[in-house]
Coordinates of C-alpha atoms in Angstrom, one line a residue:
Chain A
X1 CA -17.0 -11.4 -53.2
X2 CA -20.8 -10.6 -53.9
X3 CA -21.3 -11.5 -50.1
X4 CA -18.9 -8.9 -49.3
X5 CA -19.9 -6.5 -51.3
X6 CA -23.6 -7.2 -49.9
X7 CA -21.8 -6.8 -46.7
X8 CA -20.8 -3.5 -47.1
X9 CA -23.8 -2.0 -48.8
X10 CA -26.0 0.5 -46.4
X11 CA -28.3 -1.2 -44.0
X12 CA -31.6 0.5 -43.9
X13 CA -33.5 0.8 -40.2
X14 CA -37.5 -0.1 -40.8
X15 CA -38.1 3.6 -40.9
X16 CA -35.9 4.4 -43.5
X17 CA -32.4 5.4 -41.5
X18 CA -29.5 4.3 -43.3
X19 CA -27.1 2.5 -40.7
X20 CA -23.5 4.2 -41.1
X21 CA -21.0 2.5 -38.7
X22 CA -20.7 6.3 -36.9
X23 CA -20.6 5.1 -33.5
X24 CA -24.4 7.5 -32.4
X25 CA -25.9 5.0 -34.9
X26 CA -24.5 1.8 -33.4
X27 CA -25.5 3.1 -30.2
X28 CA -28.8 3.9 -31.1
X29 CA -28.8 0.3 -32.6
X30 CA -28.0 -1.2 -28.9
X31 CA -30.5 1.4 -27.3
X32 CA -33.0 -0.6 -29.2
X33 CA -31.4 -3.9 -29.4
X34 CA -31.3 -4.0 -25.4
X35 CA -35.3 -2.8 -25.8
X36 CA -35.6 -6.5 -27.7
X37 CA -35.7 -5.1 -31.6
X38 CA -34.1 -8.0 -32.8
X39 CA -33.8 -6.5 -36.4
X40 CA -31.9 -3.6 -34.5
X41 CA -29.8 -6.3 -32.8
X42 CA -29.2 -8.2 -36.6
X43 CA -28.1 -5.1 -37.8
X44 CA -25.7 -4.1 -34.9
X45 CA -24.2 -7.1 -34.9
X46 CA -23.7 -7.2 -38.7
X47 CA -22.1 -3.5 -38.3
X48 CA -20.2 -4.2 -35.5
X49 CA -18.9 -7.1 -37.8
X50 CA -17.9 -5.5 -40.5
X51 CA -16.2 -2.5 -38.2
X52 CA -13.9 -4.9 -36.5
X53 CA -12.9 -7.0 -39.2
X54 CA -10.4 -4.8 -41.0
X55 CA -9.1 -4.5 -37.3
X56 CA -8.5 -8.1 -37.1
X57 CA -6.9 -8.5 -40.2
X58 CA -4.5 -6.2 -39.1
X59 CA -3.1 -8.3 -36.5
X60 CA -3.8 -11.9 -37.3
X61 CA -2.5 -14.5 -40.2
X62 CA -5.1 -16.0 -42.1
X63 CA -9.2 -15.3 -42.7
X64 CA -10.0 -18.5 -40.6
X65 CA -8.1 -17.2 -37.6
X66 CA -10.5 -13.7 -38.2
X67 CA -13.3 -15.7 -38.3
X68 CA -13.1 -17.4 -35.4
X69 CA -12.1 -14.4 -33.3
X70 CA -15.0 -12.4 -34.8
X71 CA -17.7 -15.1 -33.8
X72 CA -16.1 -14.9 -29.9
X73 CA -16.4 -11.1 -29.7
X74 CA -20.1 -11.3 -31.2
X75 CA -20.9 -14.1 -28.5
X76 CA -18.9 -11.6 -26.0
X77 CA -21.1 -8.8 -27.2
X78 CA -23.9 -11.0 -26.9
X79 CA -22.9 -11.8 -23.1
X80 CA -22.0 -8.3 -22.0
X81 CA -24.6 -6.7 -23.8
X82 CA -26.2 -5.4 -20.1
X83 CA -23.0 -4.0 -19.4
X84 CA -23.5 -1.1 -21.8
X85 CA -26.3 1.1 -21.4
X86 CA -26.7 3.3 -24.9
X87 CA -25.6 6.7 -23.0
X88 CA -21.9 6.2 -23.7
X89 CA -19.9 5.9 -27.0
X90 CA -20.4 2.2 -28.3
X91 CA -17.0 2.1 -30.3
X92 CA -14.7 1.9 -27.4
X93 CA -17.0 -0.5 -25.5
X94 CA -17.0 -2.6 -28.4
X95 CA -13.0 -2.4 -29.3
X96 CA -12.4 -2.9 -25.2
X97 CA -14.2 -6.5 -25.8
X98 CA -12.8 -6.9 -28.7
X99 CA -9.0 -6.6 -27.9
X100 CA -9.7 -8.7 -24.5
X101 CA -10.7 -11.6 -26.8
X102 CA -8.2 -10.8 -29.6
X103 CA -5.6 -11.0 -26.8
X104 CA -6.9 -14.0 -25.6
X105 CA -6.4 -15.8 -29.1
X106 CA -3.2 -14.8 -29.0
X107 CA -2.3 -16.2 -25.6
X108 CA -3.5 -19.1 -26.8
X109 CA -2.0 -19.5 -29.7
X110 CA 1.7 -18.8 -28.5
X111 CA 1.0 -21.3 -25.5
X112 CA -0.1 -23.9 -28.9
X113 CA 3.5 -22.5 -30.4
X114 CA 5.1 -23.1 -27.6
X115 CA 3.9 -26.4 -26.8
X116 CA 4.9 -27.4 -30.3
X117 CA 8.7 -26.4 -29.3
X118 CA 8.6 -29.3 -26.8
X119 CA 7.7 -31.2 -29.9
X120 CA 10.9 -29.8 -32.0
X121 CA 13.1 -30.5 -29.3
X122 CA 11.8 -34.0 -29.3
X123 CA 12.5 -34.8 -32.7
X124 CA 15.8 -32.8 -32.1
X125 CA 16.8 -35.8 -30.3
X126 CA 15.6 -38.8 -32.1
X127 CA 17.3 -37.8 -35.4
X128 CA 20.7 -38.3 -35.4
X129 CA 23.2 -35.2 -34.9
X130 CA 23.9 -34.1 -38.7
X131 CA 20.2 -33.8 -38.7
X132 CA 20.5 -30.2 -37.1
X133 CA 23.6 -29.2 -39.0
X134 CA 23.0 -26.0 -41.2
X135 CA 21.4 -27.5 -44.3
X136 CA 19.4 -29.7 -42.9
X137 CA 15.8 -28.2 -42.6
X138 CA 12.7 -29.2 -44.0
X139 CA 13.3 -28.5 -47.8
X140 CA 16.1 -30.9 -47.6
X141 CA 14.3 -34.3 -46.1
X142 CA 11.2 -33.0 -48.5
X143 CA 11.7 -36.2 -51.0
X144 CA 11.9 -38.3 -48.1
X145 CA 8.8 -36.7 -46.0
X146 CA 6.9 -37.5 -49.7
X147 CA 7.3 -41.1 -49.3
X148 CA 6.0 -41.7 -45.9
X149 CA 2.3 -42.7 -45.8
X150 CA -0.2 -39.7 -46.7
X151 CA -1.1 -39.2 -43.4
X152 CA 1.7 -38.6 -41.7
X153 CA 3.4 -36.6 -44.8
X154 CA 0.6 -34.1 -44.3
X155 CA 0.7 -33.9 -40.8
X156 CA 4.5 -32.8 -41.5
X157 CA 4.0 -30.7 -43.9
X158 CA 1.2 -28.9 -42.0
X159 CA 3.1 -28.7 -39.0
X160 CA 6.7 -27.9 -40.3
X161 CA 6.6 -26.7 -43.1
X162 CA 2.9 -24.5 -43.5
X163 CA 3.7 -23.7 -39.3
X164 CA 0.0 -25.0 -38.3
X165 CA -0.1 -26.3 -34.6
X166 CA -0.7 -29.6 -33.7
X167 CA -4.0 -28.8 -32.5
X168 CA -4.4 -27.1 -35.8
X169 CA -3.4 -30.1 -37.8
X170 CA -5.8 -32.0 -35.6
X171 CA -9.0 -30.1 -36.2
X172 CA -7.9 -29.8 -40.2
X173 CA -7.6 -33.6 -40.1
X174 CA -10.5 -34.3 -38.5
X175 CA -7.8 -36.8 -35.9
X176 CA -7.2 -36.2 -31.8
X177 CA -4.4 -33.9 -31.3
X178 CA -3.0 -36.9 -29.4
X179 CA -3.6 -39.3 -32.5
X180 CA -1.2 -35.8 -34.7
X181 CA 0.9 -36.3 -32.0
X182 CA 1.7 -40.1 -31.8
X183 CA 1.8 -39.9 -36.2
X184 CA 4.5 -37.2 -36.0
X185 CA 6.5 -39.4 -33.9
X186 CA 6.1 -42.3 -36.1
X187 CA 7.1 -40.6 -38.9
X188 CA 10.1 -39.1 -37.5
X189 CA 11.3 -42.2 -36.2
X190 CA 11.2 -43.7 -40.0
X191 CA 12.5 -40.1 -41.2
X192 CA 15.6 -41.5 -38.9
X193 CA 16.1 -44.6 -39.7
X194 CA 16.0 -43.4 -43.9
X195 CA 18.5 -40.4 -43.0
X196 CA 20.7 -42.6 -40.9
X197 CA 21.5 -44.7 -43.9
Chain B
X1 CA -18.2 -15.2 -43.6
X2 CA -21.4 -17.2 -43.9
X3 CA -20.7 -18.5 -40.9
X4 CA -21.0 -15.0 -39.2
X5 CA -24.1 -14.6 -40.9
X6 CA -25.7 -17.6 -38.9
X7 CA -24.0 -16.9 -35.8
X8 CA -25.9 -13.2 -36.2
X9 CA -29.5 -14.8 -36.8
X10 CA -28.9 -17.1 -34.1
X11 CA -27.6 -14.6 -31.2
X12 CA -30.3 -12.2 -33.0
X13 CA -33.0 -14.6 -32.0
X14 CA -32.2 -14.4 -28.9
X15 CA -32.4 -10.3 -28.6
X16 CA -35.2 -10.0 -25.8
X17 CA -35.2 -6.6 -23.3
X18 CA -32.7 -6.5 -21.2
X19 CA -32.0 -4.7 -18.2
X20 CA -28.8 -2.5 -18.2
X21 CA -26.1 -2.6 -15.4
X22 CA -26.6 -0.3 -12.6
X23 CA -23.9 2.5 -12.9
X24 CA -20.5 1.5 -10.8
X25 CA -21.2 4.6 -8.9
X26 CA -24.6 2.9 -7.9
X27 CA -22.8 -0.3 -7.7
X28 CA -19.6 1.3 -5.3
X29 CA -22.4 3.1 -3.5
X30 CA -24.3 -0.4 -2.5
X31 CA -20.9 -2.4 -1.9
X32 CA -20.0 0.3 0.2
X33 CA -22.8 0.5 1.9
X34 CA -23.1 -3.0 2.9
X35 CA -19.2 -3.0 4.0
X36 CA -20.3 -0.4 6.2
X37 CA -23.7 -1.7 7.9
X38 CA -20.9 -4.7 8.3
X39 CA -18.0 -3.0 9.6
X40 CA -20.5 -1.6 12.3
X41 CA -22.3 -4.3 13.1
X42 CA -19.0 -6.2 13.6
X43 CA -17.8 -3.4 15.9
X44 CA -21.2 -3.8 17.8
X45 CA -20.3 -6.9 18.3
X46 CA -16.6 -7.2 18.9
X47 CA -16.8 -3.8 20.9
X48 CA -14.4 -0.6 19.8
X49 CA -11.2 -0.5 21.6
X50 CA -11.5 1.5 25.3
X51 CA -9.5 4.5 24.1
X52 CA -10.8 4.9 21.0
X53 CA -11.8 9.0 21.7
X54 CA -8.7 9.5 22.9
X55 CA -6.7 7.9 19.8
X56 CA -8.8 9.8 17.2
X57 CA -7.4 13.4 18.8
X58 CA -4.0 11.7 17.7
X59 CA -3.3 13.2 14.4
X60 CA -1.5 10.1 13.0
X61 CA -4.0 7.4 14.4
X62 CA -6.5 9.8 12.7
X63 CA -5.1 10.0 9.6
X64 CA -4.0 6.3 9.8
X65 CA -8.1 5.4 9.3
X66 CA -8.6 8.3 7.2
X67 CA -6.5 7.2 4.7
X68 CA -7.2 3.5 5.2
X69 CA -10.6 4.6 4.4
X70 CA -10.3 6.5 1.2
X71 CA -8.2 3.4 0.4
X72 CA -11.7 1.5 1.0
X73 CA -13.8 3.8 -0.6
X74 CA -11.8 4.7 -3.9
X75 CA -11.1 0.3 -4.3
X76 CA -14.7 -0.2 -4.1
X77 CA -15.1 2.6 -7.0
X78 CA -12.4 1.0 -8.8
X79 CA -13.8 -2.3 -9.0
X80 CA -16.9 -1.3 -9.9
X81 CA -15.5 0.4 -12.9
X82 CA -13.2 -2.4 -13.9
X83 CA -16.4 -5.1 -13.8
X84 CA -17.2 -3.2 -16.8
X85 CA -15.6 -4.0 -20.3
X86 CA -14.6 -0.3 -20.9
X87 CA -14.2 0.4 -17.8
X88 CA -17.2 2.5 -18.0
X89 CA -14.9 5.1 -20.2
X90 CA -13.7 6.2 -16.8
X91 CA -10.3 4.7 -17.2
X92 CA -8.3 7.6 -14.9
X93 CA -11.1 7.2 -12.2
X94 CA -10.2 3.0 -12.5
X95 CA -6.4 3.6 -11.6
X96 CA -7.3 6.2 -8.8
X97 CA -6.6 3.6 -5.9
X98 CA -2.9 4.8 -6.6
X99 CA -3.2 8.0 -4.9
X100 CA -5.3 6.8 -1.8
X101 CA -2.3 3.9 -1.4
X102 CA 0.5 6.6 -1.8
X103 CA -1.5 8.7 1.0
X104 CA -1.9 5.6 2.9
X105 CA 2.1 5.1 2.8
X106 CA 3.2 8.1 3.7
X107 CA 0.8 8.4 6.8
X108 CA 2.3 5.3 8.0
X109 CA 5.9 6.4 7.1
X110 CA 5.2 9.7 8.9
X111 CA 4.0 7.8 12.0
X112 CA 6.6 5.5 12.3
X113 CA 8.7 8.5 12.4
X114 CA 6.9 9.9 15.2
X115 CA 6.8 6.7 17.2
X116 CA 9.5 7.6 19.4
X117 CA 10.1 6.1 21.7
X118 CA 8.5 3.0 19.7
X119 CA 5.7 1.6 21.5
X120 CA 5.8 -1.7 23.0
X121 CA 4.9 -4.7 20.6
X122 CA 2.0 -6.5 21.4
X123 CA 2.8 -10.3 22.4
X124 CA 0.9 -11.8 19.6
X125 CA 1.7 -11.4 15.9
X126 CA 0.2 -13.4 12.9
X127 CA -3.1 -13.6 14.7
X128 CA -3.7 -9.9 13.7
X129 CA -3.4 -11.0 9.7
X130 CA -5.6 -14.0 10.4
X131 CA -8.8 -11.7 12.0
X132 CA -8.0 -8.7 9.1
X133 CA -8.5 -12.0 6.6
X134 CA -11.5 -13.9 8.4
X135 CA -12.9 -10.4 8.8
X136 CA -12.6 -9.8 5.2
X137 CA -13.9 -13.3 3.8
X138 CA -17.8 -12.1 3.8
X139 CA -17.1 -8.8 2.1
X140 CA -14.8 -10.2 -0.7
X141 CA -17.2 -13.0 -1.4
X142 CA -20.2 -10.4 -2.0
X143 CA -18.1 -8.0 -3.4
X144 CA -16.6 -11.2 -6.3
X145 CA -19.8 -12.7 -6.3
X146 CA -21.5 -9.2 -8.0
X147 CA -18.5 -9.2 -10.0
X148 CA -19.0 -11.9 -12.0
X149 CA -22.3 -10.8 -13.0
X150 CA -20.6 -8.0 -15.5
X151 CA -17.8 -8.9 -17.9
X152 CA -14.0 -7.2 -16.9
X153 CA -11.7 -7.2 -19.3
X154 CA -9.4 -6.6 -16.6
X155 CA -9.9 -9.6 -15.0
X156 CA -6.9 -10.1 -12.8
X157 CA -6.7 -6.2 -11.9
X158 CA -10.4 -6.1 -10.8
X159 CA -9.3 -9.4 -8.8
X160 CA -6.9 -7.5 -6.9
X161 CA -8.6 -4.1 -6.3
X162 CA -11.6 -6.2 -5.0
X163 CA -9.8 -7.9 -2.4
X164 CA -7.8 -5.0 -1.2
X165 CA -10.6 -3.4 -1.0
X166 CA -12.1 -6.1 1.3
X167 CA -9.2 -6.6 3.3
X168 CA -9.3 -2.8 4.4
X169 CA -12.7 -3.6 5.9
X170 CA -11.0 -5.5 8.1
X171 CA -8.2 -3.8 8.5
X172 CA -10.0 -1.1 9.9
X173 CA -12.1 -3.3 12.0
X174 CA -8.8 -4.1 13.4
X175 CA -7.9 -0.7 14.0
X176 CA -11.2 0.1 15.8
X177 CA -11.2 -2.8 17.7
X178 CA -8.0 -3.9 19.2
X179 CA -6.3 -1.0 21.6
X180 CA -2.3 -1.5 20.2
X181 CA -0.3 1.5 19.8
X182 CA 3.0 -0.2 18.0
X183 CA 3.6 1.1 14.8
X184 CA 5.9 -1.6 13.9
X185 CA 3.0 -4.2 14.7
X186 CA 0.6 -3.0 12.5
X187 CA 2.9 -2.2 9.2
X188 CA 4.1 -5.6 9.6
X189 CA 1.0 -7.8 10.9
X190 CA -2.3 -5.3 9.8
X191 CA -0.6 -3.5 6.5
X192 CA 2.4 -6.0 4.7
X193 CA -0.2 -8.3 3.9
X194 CA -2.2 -6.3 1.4
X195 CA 0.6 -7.2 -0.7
X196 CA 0.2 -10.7 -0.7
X197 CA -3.1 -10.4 -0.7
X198 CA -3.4 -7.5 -3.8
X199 CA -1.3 -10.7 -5.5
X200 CA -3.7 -13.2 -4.5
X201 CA -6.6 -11.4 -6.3
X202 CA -4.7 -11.1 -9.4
X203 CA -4.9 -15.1 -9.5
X204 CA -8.4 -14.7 -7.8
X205 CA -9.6 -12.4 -10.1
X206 CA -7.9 -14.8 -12.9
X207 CA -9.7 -17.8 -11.6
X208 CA -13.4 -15.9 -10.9
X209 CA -13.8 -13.5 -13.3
X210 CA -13.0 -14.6 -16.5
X211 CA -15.7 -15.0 -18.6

């Protein structure tokens, strides 16, 4: 929390200027950032930080997620920094990049989603038929998903119960998606044979 | 959040001077430009059709290449505007190829309708669309190839606008060049194709100018 108050205390220029996040300072900020002040260029990407997160917040789950998206629209920033040239407003420069990347998140996290269906419909079809009878869901097998192996109980529990992608699971785990993957399957197949009992 | 502090000190280390993007005026005004010293040097080259003086004192032939030129000129200024992130806060200026297009339809609806009696259909057919196409690789490739040196946030849009805005360079080389009066001929082998290719760019534009 101190960091984020430290975050949102004023930001002083070298000569004194306090840095509001009015968009004539952030442009006066790139004006001087794009003349190689790399102080300048600290503090307008701090700024332009701080501006954008409560925008992201807005439209995405968790901090991690907001933290990843808000490193890929500094690097953007970083990248298209020629494109702007300090005579027009900064803000809607900024947001433009900002919803382009947001938007690309987003893609790719409903093509993750989606990919993850495939993985439902799987399991659909190796448990047997009262498995997808109303009252069957997650909560139910819970005491059975507890005595699988550790690995793959997590792996199910991330994935179908706390909704994290396989990918997700992956990079949590520190396994291959492929290796989440192959897991899952394992452990439905023994989630089968225990239910079918 | 302390990652975003190092990602800032890193990308602040590398804060040197750096050069702003011409404005897409500037930029239009070069692309356009060079499409032009093209187009004329291809005409040079290809020669203009024989009756080209006569044609131009035909108010629908005349307005046929006006038209299909303001379609040239207002793409170009488009695309240059999309290549930018914001669109250089010029977003109604970004969507004005609409108008040229709408213009560009109804002078070829209104010529159709005076193409009575219809004149006669050339002998060849898809040829046409292939020399409009070859004619329009160079201009395209220049045109994508500046592109991709700014960052669109409308990637596949600026995909599209950019090639039509190529393959009216040739169209018009076309139109200068070869002496067909069918109507018929040239809405179907010169002017149909922008729509496959304005759907090609979107995947173009997909493929090139992401960044």
């Amino acid at each position: 929390m101190s960091t984020m108050a430290g975050y949102y205390s004023p930001v002083y220029l070298t000569n004194g200027d306090q840095v509001t996040d009015s968009g004539d300072n952030l442009a006066a900020l790139m004006q001087r950032s794009l003349g190689g002040d790399s102080q300048a260029y600290a503090m307008l990407l701090k700024e332009t930080a701080r501006l954008l997160r409560p925008f992201l917040l807005k439209r995405l789950y968790s901090s991690n997620e907001v933290d990843d998206v808000l490193q890929e629209i500094l690097i953007s920033v970083h990248k298209a920094r020629h494109t702007y040239d300090g005579e027009r407003p900064y803000k809607p420069w900024v947001y433009a990049i900002a919803k382009f990347r947001l938007q690309d998140h987003l893609r790719a996290h409903y093509a993750d989603r989606l990919h993850d269906a495939e993985d439902l419909s799987e399991l659909e079809e190796v448990l047997p038929d009262d498995a997808v009878e109303p009252g069957f869901d997650y909560e139910s097998i819970r005491a059975e998903v507890a005595r699988l192996p550790e690995k793959q109980a997590t792996i199910l529990q991330l994935m179908h119960h706390d909704g994290y992608t396989a990918r997700e699971v992956a990079a949590r785990t520190g396994m291959t998606e492929s290796a989440v993957k192959v897991a899952a399957h394992r452990a439905y197949k023994v989630l089968r044979m225990r239910l079918e009992r | 959040m302390a990652n975003i502090d190092d990602l800032v000190a890193d990308l602040a280390q590398q804060a040197g001077t750096v050069k702003p993007a011409p404005h897409p005026y500037r930029l239009s005004l070069q692309w356009i430009g060079a499409a032009a010293a093209y187009l004329a040097l291809s005409l040079a080259l290809s020669g203009v059709r024989p009756d080209l003086a006569e044609k131009l004192h035909n108010i629908w032939f005349a307005a046929e290449i006006l038209s299909l030129l303001a379609v040239f000129i207002v793409t170009s200024l488009s695309a240059a505007l999309l290549a930018f992130p914001d669109l250089y806060q010029k977003r109604h200026l970004a969507f004005a190829p609409i108008l040229p297009f709408l213009l560009f339809l109804l002078v070829m609806a209104l010529a159709w309708h005076a193409d009575s009696p219809p004149a006669p259909l050339p002998i060849h057919s898809f040829e046409c669309t292939a020399g409009i196409t070859l004619m329009a690789l160079l201009p395209a490739a220049w045109t994508f190839y500046s592109m991709r040196r700014y960052a669109s946030t409308h990637y596949r849009l600026a995909g599209s606008v950019a090639l039509l805005s190529a393959f009216s360079v040739g169209a018009l080389w076309l139109r200068l060049h070869e002496a067909n009066d069918s109507i018929v001929h040239v809405i179907e082998w010169h002017y149909l194709p922008m729509l496959v290719i304005g759907l090609l760019g979107l995947w173009l534009g997909k493929v090139l100018l992401k960044w």
